């Protein structure tokens, strides 16, 4: 007996999505007046600007920049990108937000947040008290943000933290060097002091001295983990049609034209802002700094001194943990001395290498290798010791060349 349908082709079951990596999932905490549809300290998830307006987060008044950060995030990251949002009381202190409230958002997002931004809309003069060229709130928040990032890593929720460096003091020479903070290597923290000057002109009082941390968060979400958020080819902040980021400025409410002589010093000190280049239209982010010196030890190990390096390490850590987690409490064949056999070592190394090879194939790293400690005690201590090596992609920070007029070739 035959089937009168002739040829039957059934759709196969769809497995896990191997294209969507979650690298774009972001978090945003803003101190602000309470909107009609959202309580303070209550996490929620947005997928577009309309989701925010439905919560009563409508057009900002002249003293508040809330919708601005959300709008800018989606302008750069694209609608549909998950943004976990939490609003906190307007005069919440930034160090306190980093130390306590931010953990709630990370847990709410089930550890999926890869980059988290913290912004302030304060009308309190106290929160503009200056320390080392930054509001004391921002300066003191750097250590707390690093502590938050370390807590997140230890709880398997690694992420980068971007702080809104509002109210920059305006004098580069006397401003704190974020690359040389005393007794602090905040490898997971960055401070944004750039703003869109034309937008700032529409504000009043303290709101004029905001920093566009939402813009930088959106670029970070859009960028692949190995990409510098200042990539000149990929990330132009300017939208001439919408009149956005036409005139870059600093959060001192000073255009980069007027602050031109200070820009290299601010670059050297590790601040993030928008710049223009002669010969290319638009505005770019200057660099992907973190608040740490560049450290290379005698074994050629390097610290996460840029956002891209931090994101690469976070992605590798997440992937390797996911790959090895099912192997917990599994049994493996040993030799007569209770040591792992060569085949066992190879099999266990292959698990890690498969993760790193996938990152290599995706163009995220230049090299990766897993090494199992053959002397790991799986009988009494039952601890498998593993080391991983990653060589990141290279990045061109500047090009130095020479040019001459010649009488002949």
PDB file of C-alpha atoms in Angstrom, residues 140-371:
ATOM      1  CA  UNK A 140      33.688  57.002  44.518  1.00  0.00           C
ATOM      2  CA  UNK A 141      31.450  54.805  42.373  1.00  0.00           C
ATOM      3  CA  UNK A 142      34.376  53.423  40.357  1.00  0.00           C
ATOM      4  CA  UNK A 143      35.589  51.154  43.155  1.00  0.00           C
ATOM      5  CA  UNK A 144      32.001  50.121  43.963  1.00  0.00           C
ATOM      6  CA  UNK A 145      31.339  49.319  40.302  1.00  0.00           C
ATOM      7  CA  UNK A 146      34.463  47.144  40.197  1.00  0.00           C
ATOM      8  CA  UNK A 147      33.237  45.391  43.325  1.00  0.00           C
ATOM      9  CA  UNK A 148      29.891  44.838  41.613  1.00  0.00           C
ATOM     10  CA  UNK A 149      31.613  43.367  38.553  1.00  0.00           C
ATOM     11  CA  UNK A 150      33.700  41.032  40.719  1.00  0.00           C
ATOM     12  CA  UNK A 151      30.560  39.919  42.582  1.00  0.00           C
ATOM     13  CA  UNK A 152      28.848  39.324  39.238  1.00  0.00           C
ATOM     14  CA  UNK A 153      31.791  37.271  37.954  1.00  0.00           C
ATOM     15  CA  UNK A 154      31.915  35.176  41.113  1.00  0.00           C
ATOM     16  CA  UNK A 155      28.209  34.482  40.676  1.00  0.00           C
ATOM     17  CA  UNK A 156      28.624  33.520  36.998  1.00  0.00           C
ATOM     18  CA  UNK A 157      27.116  36.757  35.635  1.00  0.00           C
ATOM     19  CA  UNK A 158      30.163  38.548  34.180  1.00  0.00           C
ATOM     20  CA  UNK A 159      29.562  42.006  32.719  1.00  0.00           C
ATOM     21  CA  UNK A 160      31.138  45.368  31.954  1.00  0.00           C
ATOM     22  CA  UNK A 161      29.967  48.455  33.862  1.00  0.00           C
ATOM     23  CA  UNK A 162      29.637  51.904  32.268  1.00  0.00           C
ATOM     24  CA  UNK A 163      29.264  54.907  34.582  1.00  0.00           C
ATOM     25  CA  UNK A 164      27.768  58.205  33.488  1.00  0.00           C
ATOM     26  CA  UNK A 165      30.540  60.692  34.165  1.00  0.00           C
ATOM     27  CA  UNK A 166      28.122  63.606  34.446  1.00  0.00           C
ATOM     28  CA  UNK A 167      29.352  67.056  35.436  1.00  0.00           C
ATOM     29  CA  UNK A 168      32.980  66.639  34.346  1.00  0.00           C
ATOM     30  CA  UNK A 169      35.075  69.389  35.915  1.00  0.00           C
ATOM     31  CA  UNK A 170      36.452  70.719  32.665  1.00  0.00           C
ATOM     32  CA  UNK A 171      40.171  70.824  33.476  1.00  0.00           C
ATOM     33  CA  UNK A 172      41.996  67.817  32.054  1.00  0.00           C
ATOM     34  CA  UNK A 173      45.297  68.487  33.797  1.00  0.00           C
ATOM     35  CA  UNK A 174      43.768  68.275  37.285  1.00  0.00           C
ATOM     36  CA  UNK A 175      41.304  65.476  36.529  1.00  0.00           C
ATOM     37  CA  UNK A 176      41.890  62.003  37.953  1.00  0.00           C
ATOM     38  CA  UNK A 177      43.898  59.657  35.759  1.00  0.00           C
ATOM     39  CA  UNK A 178      41.580  56.654  35.445  1.00  0.00           C
ATOM     40  CA  UNK A 179      44.527  54.608  34.194  1.00  0.00           C
ATOM     41  CA  UNK A 180      46.398  55.227  37.461  1.00  0.00           C
ATOM     42  CA  UNK A 181      43.837  55.199  40.266  1.00  0.00           C
ATOM     43  CA  UNK A 182      45.493  54.686  43.684  1.00  0.00           C
ATOM     44  CA  UNK A 183      45.244  51.065  44.840  1.00  0.00           C
ATOM     45  CA  UNK A 184      42.551  50.248  42.274  1.00  0.00           C
ATOM     46  CA  UNK A 185      42.588  48.365  38.974  1.00  0.00           C
ATOM     47  CA  UNK A 186      38.973  48.637  37.839  1.00  0.00           C
ATOM     48  CA  UNK A 187      39.295  46.456  34.746  1.00  0.00           C
ATOM     49  CA  UNK A 188      35.517  46.086  34.344  1.00  0.00           C
ATOM     50  CA  UNK A 189      34.574  49.765  34.738  1.00  0.00           C
ATOM     51  CA  UNK A 190      34.492  52.641  32.241  1.00  0.00           C
ATOM     52  CA  UNK A 191      33.562  56.309  32.687  1.00  0.00           C
ATOM     53  CA  UNK A 192      31.707  58.130  29.893  1.00  0.00           C
ATOM     54  CA  UNK A 193      32.000  61.941  29.795  1.00  0.00           C
ATOM     55  CA  UNK A 194      30.888  62.596  26.210  1.00  0.00           C
ATOM     56  CA  UNK A 195      27.613  64.313  25.302  1.00  0.00           C
ATOM     57  CA  UNK A 196      25.620  65.524  22.306  1.00  0.00           C
ATOM     58  CA  UNK A 197      25.941  69.304  22.625  1.00  0.00           C
ATOM     59  CA  UNK A 198      22.847  70.182  20.599  1.00  0.00           C
ATOM     60  CA  UNK A 199      20.727  67.962  22.827  1.00  0.00           C
ATOM     61  CA  UNK A 200      22.347  69.397  25.958  1.00  0.00           C
ATOM     62  CA  UNK A 201      21.358  72.892  24.780  1.00  0.00           C
ATOM     63  CA  UNK A 202      17.706  71.867  25.107  1.00  0.00           C
ATOM     64  CA  UNK A 203      18.211  71.182  28.827  1.00  0.00           C
ATOM     65  CA  UNK A 204      18.521  73.412  31.858  1.00  0.00           C
ATOM     66  CA  UNK A 205      20.719  73.580  34.951  1.00  0.00           C
ATOM     67  CA  UNK A 206      22.331  70.287  35.998  1.00  0.00           C
ATOM     68  CA  UNK A 207      20.683  68.307  33.190  1.00  0.00           C
ATOM     69  CA  UNK A 208      22.918  70.117  30.701  1.00  0.00           C
ATOM     70  CA  UNK A 209      25.928  68.405  32.253  1.00  0.00           C
ATOM     71  CA  UNK A 210      24.768  64.880  31.456  1.00  0.00           C
ATOM     72  CA  UNK A 211      26.884  62.260  29.662  1.00  0.00           C
ATOM     73  CA  UNK A 212      25.451  60.074  26.887  1.00  0.00           C
ATOM     74  CA  UNK A 213      26.055  56.723  28.562  1.00  0.00           C
ATOM     75  CA  UNK A 214      22.986  55.354  26.742  1.00  0.00           C
ATOM     76  CA  UNK A 215      24.688  55.976  23.404  1.00  0.00           C
ATOM     77  CA  UNK A 216      27.850  54.153  24.470  1.00  0.00           C
ATOM     78  CA  UNK A 217      25.801  51.289  25.933  1.00  0.00           C
ATOM     79  CA  UNK A 218      23.996  50.962  22.588  1.00  0.00           C
ATOM     80  CA  UNK A 219      27.262  50.832  20.652  1.00  0.00           C
ATOM     81  CA  UNK A 220      28.659  48.276  23.085  1.00  0.00           C
ATOM     82  CA  UNK A 221      25.534  46.161  22.573  1.00  0.00           C
ATOM     83  CA  UNK A 222      25.813  46.402  18.785  1.00  0.00           C
ATOM     84  CA  UNK A 223      29.560  45.706  18.664  1.00  0.00           C
ATOM     85  CA  UNK A 224      30.898  42.183  18.464  1.00  0.00           C
ATOM     86  CA  UNK A 225      32.806  41.281  21.607  1.00  0.00           C
ATOM     87  CA  UNK A 226      36.196  41.666  19.935  1.00  0.00           C
ATOM     88  CA  UNK A 227      35.413  45.075  18.438  1.00  0.00           C
ATOM     89  CA  UNK A 228      36.545  48.383  19.884  1.00  0.00           C
ATOM     90  CA  UNK A 229      33.450  50.564  20.399  1.00  0.00           C
ATOM     91  CA  UNK A 230      35.453  53.369  18.788  1.00  0.00           C
ATOM     92  CA  UNK A 231      35.839  51.428  15.505  1.00  0.00           C
ATOM     93  CA  UNK A 232      35.938  54.197  12.884  1.00  0.00           C
ATOM     94  CA  UNK A 233      34.513  52.047  10.099  1.00  0.00           C
ATOM     95  CA  UNK A 234      31.528  50.687  11.995  1.00  0.00           C
ATOM     96  CA  UNK A 235      30.250  53.055  14.657  1.00  0.00           C
ATOM     97  CA  UNK A 236      29.360  56.544  13.491  1.00  0.00           C
ATOM     98  CA  UNK A 237      27.311  58.242  16.209  1.00  0.00           C
ATOM     99  CA  UNK A 238      25.990  60.986  13.924  1.00  0.00           C
ATOM    100  CA  UNK A 239      22.510  60.897  12.405  1.00  0.00           C
ATOM    101  CA  UNK A 240      22.162  64.056  10.359  1.00  0.00           C
ATOM    102  CA  UNK A 241      18.519  63.325   9.529  1.00  0.00           C
ATOM    103  CA  UNK A 242      17.541  63.252  13.191  1.00  0.00           C
ATOM    104  CA  UNK A 243      20.039  65.958  14.113  1.00  0.00           C
ATOM    105  CA  UNK A 244      21.736  63.682  16.640  1.00  0.00           C
ATOM    106  CA  UNK A 245      25.408  63.868  17.614  1.00  0.00           C
ATOM    107  CA  UNK A 246      26.224  66.655  15.170  1.00  0.00           C
ATOM    108  CA  UNK A 247      28.324  68.561  17.700  1.00  0.00           C
ATOM    109  CA  UNK A 248      30.150  66.384  20.258  1.00  0.00           C
ATOM    110  CA  UNK A 249      30.915  67.809  23.667  1.00  0.00           C
ATOM    111  CA  UNK A 250      32.036  66.882  27.161  1.00  0.00           C
ATOM    112  CA  UNK A 251      29.775  66.678  30.201  1.00  0.00           C
ATOM    113  CA  UNK A 252      31.175  69.989  31.364  1.00  0.00           C
ATOM    114  CA  UNK A 253      28.808  71.345  28.670  1.00  0.00           C
ATOM    115  CA  UNK A 254      31.829  72.279  26.579  1.00  0.00           C
ATOM    116  CA  UNK A 255      32.191  71.388  22.910  1.00  0.00           C
ATOM    117  CA  UNK A 256      35.218  69.391  21.874  1.00  0.00           C
ATOM    118  CA  UNK A 257      36.178  72.343  19.688  1.00  0.00           C
ATOM    119  CA  UNK A 258      36.542  74.485  22.820  1.00  0.00           C
ATOM    120  CA  UNK A 259      38.138  71.592  24.733  1.00  0.00           C
ATOM    121  CA  UNK A 260      40.405  70.533  21.865  1.00  0.00           C
ATOM    122  CA  UNK A 261      43.692  71.046  23.721  1.00  0.00           C
ATOM    123  CA  UNK A 262      42.480  68.776  26.542  1.00  0.00           C
ATOM    124  CA  UNK A 263      41.310  65.832  24.441  1.00  0.00           C
ATOM    125  CA  UNK A 264      44.619  63.962  24.203  1.00  0.00           C
ATOM    126  CA  UNK A 265      45.089  64.271  27.963  1.00  0.00           C
ATOM    127  CA  UNK A 266      41.588  62.893  28.550  1.00  0.00           C
ATOM    128  CA  UNK A 267      42.329  60.064  26.118  1.00  0.00           C
ATOM    129  CA  UNK A 268      45.557  59.248  27.954  1.00  0.00           C
ATOM    130  CA  UNK A 269      43.680  59.306  31.275  1.00  0.00           C
ATOM    131  CA  UNK A 270      41.116  56.776  30.091  1.00  0.00           C
ATOM    132  CA  UNK A 271      37.881  58.753  29.645  1.00  0.00           C
ATOM    133  CA  UNK A 272      35.286  57.931  26.970  1.00  0.00           C
ATOM    134  CA  UNK A 273      33.783  60.681  24.792  1.00  0.00           C
ATOM    135  CA  UNK A 274      32.888  61.507  21.199  1.00  0.00           C
ATOM    136  CA  UNK A 275      35.412  62.947  18.757  1.00  0.00           C
ATOM    137  CA  UNK A 276      35.655  63.992  15.129  1.00  0.00           C
ATOM    138  CA  UNK A 277      38.469  63.271  12.695  1.00  0.00           C
ATOM    139  CA  UNK A 278      39.551  65.568   9.885  1.00  0.00           C
ATOM    140  CA  UNK A 279      38.890  63.692   6.660  1.00  0.00           C
ATOM    141  CA  UNK A 280      35.955  61.541   7.837  1.00  0.00           C
ATOM    142  CA  UNK A 281      32.407  62.715   8.441  1.00  0.00           C
ATOM    143  CA  UNK A 282      30.560  62.073  11.675  1.00  0.00           C
ATOM    144  CA  UNK A 283      31.423  61.471  15.326  1.00  0.00           C
ATOM    145  CA  UNK A 284      33.144  58.395  16.779  1.00  0.00           C
ATOM    146  CA  UNK A 285      33.825  57.179  20.305  1.00  0.00           C
ATOM    147  CA  UNK A 286      37.447  57.915  21.150  1.00  0.00           C
ATOM    148  CA  UNK A 287      38.300  54.480  22.616  1.00  0.00           C
ATOM    149  CA  UNK A 288      37.107  51.570  24.794  1.00  0.00           C
ATOM    150  CA  UNK A 289      39.003  52.398  27.982  1.00  0.00           C
ATOM    151  CA  UNK A 290      38.623  50.773  31.365  1.00  0.00           C
ATOM    152  CA  UNK A 291      39.813  52.276  34.657  1.00  0.00           C
ATOM    153  CA  UNK A 292      43.095  50.413  34.951  1.00  0.00           C
ATOM    154  CA  UNK A 293      46.710  50.612  33.849  1.00  0.00           C
ATOM    155  CA  UNK A 294      47.890  48.225  31.156  1.00  0.00           C
ATOM    156  CA  UNK A 295      49.508  45.272  32.923  1.00  0.00           C
ATOM    157  CA  UNK A 296      51.626  42.543  31.290  1.00  0.00           C
ATOM    158  CA  UNK A 297      53.403  40.126  33.626  1.00  0.00           C
ATOM    159  CA  UNK A 298      56.601  38.105  33.138  1.00  0.00           C
ATOM    160  CA  UNK A 299      54.569  35.209  31.718  1.00  0.00           C
ATOM    161  CA  UNK A 300      53.027  37.498  29.064  1.00  0.00           C
ATOM    162  CA  UNK A 301      49.636  37.424  30.798  1.00  0.00           C
ATOM    163  CA  UNK A 302      47.697  40.640  30.229  1.00  0.00           C
ATOM    164  CA  UNK A 303      44.905  42.341  32.156  1.00  0.00           C
ATOM    165  CA  UNK A 304      41.541  43.417  30.729  1.00  0.00           C
ATOM    166  CA  UNK A 305      42.534  46.998  30.000  1.00  0.00           C
ATOM    167  CA  UNK A 306      39.832  47.597  27.393  1.00  0.00           C
ATOM    168  CA  UNK A 307      36.121  46.904  27.138  1.00  0.00           C
ATOM    169  CA  UNK A 308      36.657  44.526  24.217  1.00  0.00           C
ATOM    170  CA  UNK A 309      39.211  42.441  26.149  1.00  0.00           C
ATOM    171  CA  UNK A 310      36.830  42.294  29.087  1.00  0.00           C
ATOM    172  CA  UNK A 311      33.939  41.179  26.872  1.00  0.00           C
ATOM    173  CA  UNK A 312      36.095  38.488  25.251  1.00  0.00           C
ATOM    174  CA  UNK A 313      37.089  37.126  28.659  1.00  0.00           C
ATOM    175  CA  UNK A 314      33.481  37.232  29.855  1.00  0.00           C
ATOM    176  CA  UNK A 315      32.268  35.357  26.780  1.00  0.00           C
ATOM    177  CA  UNK A 316      34.977  32.718  27.087  1.00  0.00           C
ATOM    178  CA  UNK A 317      34.237  32.273  30.810  1.00  0.00           C
ATOM    179  CA  UNK A 318      30.519  31.847  30.143  1.00  0.00           C
ATOM    180  CA  UNK A 319      31.096  29.389  27.303  1.00  0.00           C
ATOM    181  CA  UNK A 320      33.674  27.298  29.126  1.00  0.00           C
ATOM    182  CA  UNK A 321      31.560  27.058  32.262  1.00  0.00           C
ATOM    183  CA  UNK A 322      28.532  25.978  30.218  1.00  0.00           C
ATOM    184  CA  UNK A 323      30.614  23.346  28.404  1.00  0.00           C
ATOM    185  CA  UNK A 324      32.184  21.841  31.532  1.00  0.00           C
ATOM    186  CA  UNK A 325      29.194  22.088  33.881  1.00  0.00           C
ATOM    187  CA  UNK A 326      27.554  18.845  32.636  1.00  0.00           C
ATOM    188  CA  UNK A 327      30.802  16.987  33.435  1.00  0.00           C
ATOM    189  CA  UNK A 328      30.494  17.636  37.170  1.00  0.00           C
ATOM    190  CA  UNK A 329      30.226  14.306  39.067  1.00  0.00           C
ATOM    191  CA  UNK A 330      30.809  12.252  35.908  1.00  0.00           C
ATOM    192  CA  UNK A 331      33.284   9.332  36.120  1.00  0.00           C
ATOM    193  CA  UNK A 332      36.518   8.949  34.145  1.00  0.00           C
ATOM    194  CA  UNK A 333      38.934   6.077  33.680  1.00  0.00           C
ATOM    195  CA  UNK A 334      42.261   6.313  35.520  1.00  0.00           C
ATOM    196  CA  UNK A 335      45.464   4.299  35.364  1.00  0.00           C
ATOM    197  CA  UNK A 336      46.835   1.969  38.067  1.00  0.00           C
ATOM    198  CA  UNK A 337      48.335   4.979  39.928  1.00  0.00           C
ATOM    199  CA  UNK A 338      45.041   6.826  40.056  1.00  0.00           C
ATOM    200  CA  UNK A 339      46.163   9.315  37.396  1.00  0.00           C
ATOM    201  CA  UNK A 340      44.216  10.303  34.305  1.00  0.00           C
ATOM    202  CA  UNK A 341      44.991   8.326  31.177  1.00  0.00           C
ATOM    203  CA  UNK A 342      46.175  10.246  28.090  1.00  0.00           C
ATOM    204  CA  UNK A 343      42.855   9.597  26.358  1.00  0.00           C
ATOM    205  CA  UNK A 344      41.000  11.067  29.335  1.00  0.00           C
ATOM    206  CA  UNK A 345      43.159  14.201  29.259  1.00  0.00           C
ATOM    207  CA  UNK A 346      42.575  14.637  25.520  1.00  0.00           C
ATOM    208  CA  UNK A 347      38.833  14.162  25.906  1.00  0.00           C
ATOM    209  CA  UNK A 348      38.609  16.750  28.675  1.00  0.00           C
ATOM    210  CA  UNK A 349      40.801  19.228  26.797  1.00  0.00           C
ATOM    211  CA  UNK A 350      38.652  18.827  23.713  1.00  0.00           C
ATOM    212  CA  UNK A 351      35.663  20.181  25.623  1.00  0.00           C
ATOM    213  CA  UNK A 352      37.381  23.494  26.285  1.00  0.00           C
ATOM    214  CA  UNK A 353      39.091  23.604  22.909  1.00  0.00           C
ATOM    215  CA  UNK A 354      35.736  23.256  21.156  1.00  0.00           C
ATOM    216  CA  UNK A 355      34.533  26.444  22.875  1.00  0.00           C
ATOM    217  CA  UNK A 356      37.703  28.338  21.999  1.00  0.00           C
ATOM    218  CA  UNK A 357      37.720  26.996  18.438  1.00  0.00           C
ATOM    219  CA  UNK A 358      34.181  28.283  18.002  1.00  0.00           C
ATOM    220  CA  UNK A 359      35.316  31.722  19.148  1.00  0.00           C
ATOM    221  CA  UNK A 360      38.241  31.496  16.739  1.00  0.00           C
ATOM    222  CA  UNK A 361      35.932  30.541  13.874  1.00  0.00           C
ATOM    223  CA  UNK A 362      33.692  33.496  14.751  1.00  0.00           C
ATOM    224  CA  UNK A 363      36.673  35.838  14.495  1.00  0.00           C
ATOM    225  CA  UNK A 364      36.468  36.732  18.194  1.00  0.00           C
ATOM    226  CA  UNK A 365      39.979  35.612  19.179  1.00  0.00           C
ATOM    227  CA  UNK A 366      43.275  34.888  17.432  1.00  0.00           C
ATOM    228  CA  UNK A 367      44.153  31.728  19.367  1.00  0.00           C
ATOM    229  CA  UNK A 368      42.843  29.617  22.227  1.00  0.00           C
ATOM    230  CA  UNK A 369      44.109  26.500  24.017  1.00  0.00           C
ATOM    231  CA  UNK A 370      42.964  24.341  26.911  1.00  0.00           C
ATOM    232  CA  UNK A 371      45.450  22.487  29.125  1.00  0.00           C
TER     233      UNK A 371
END
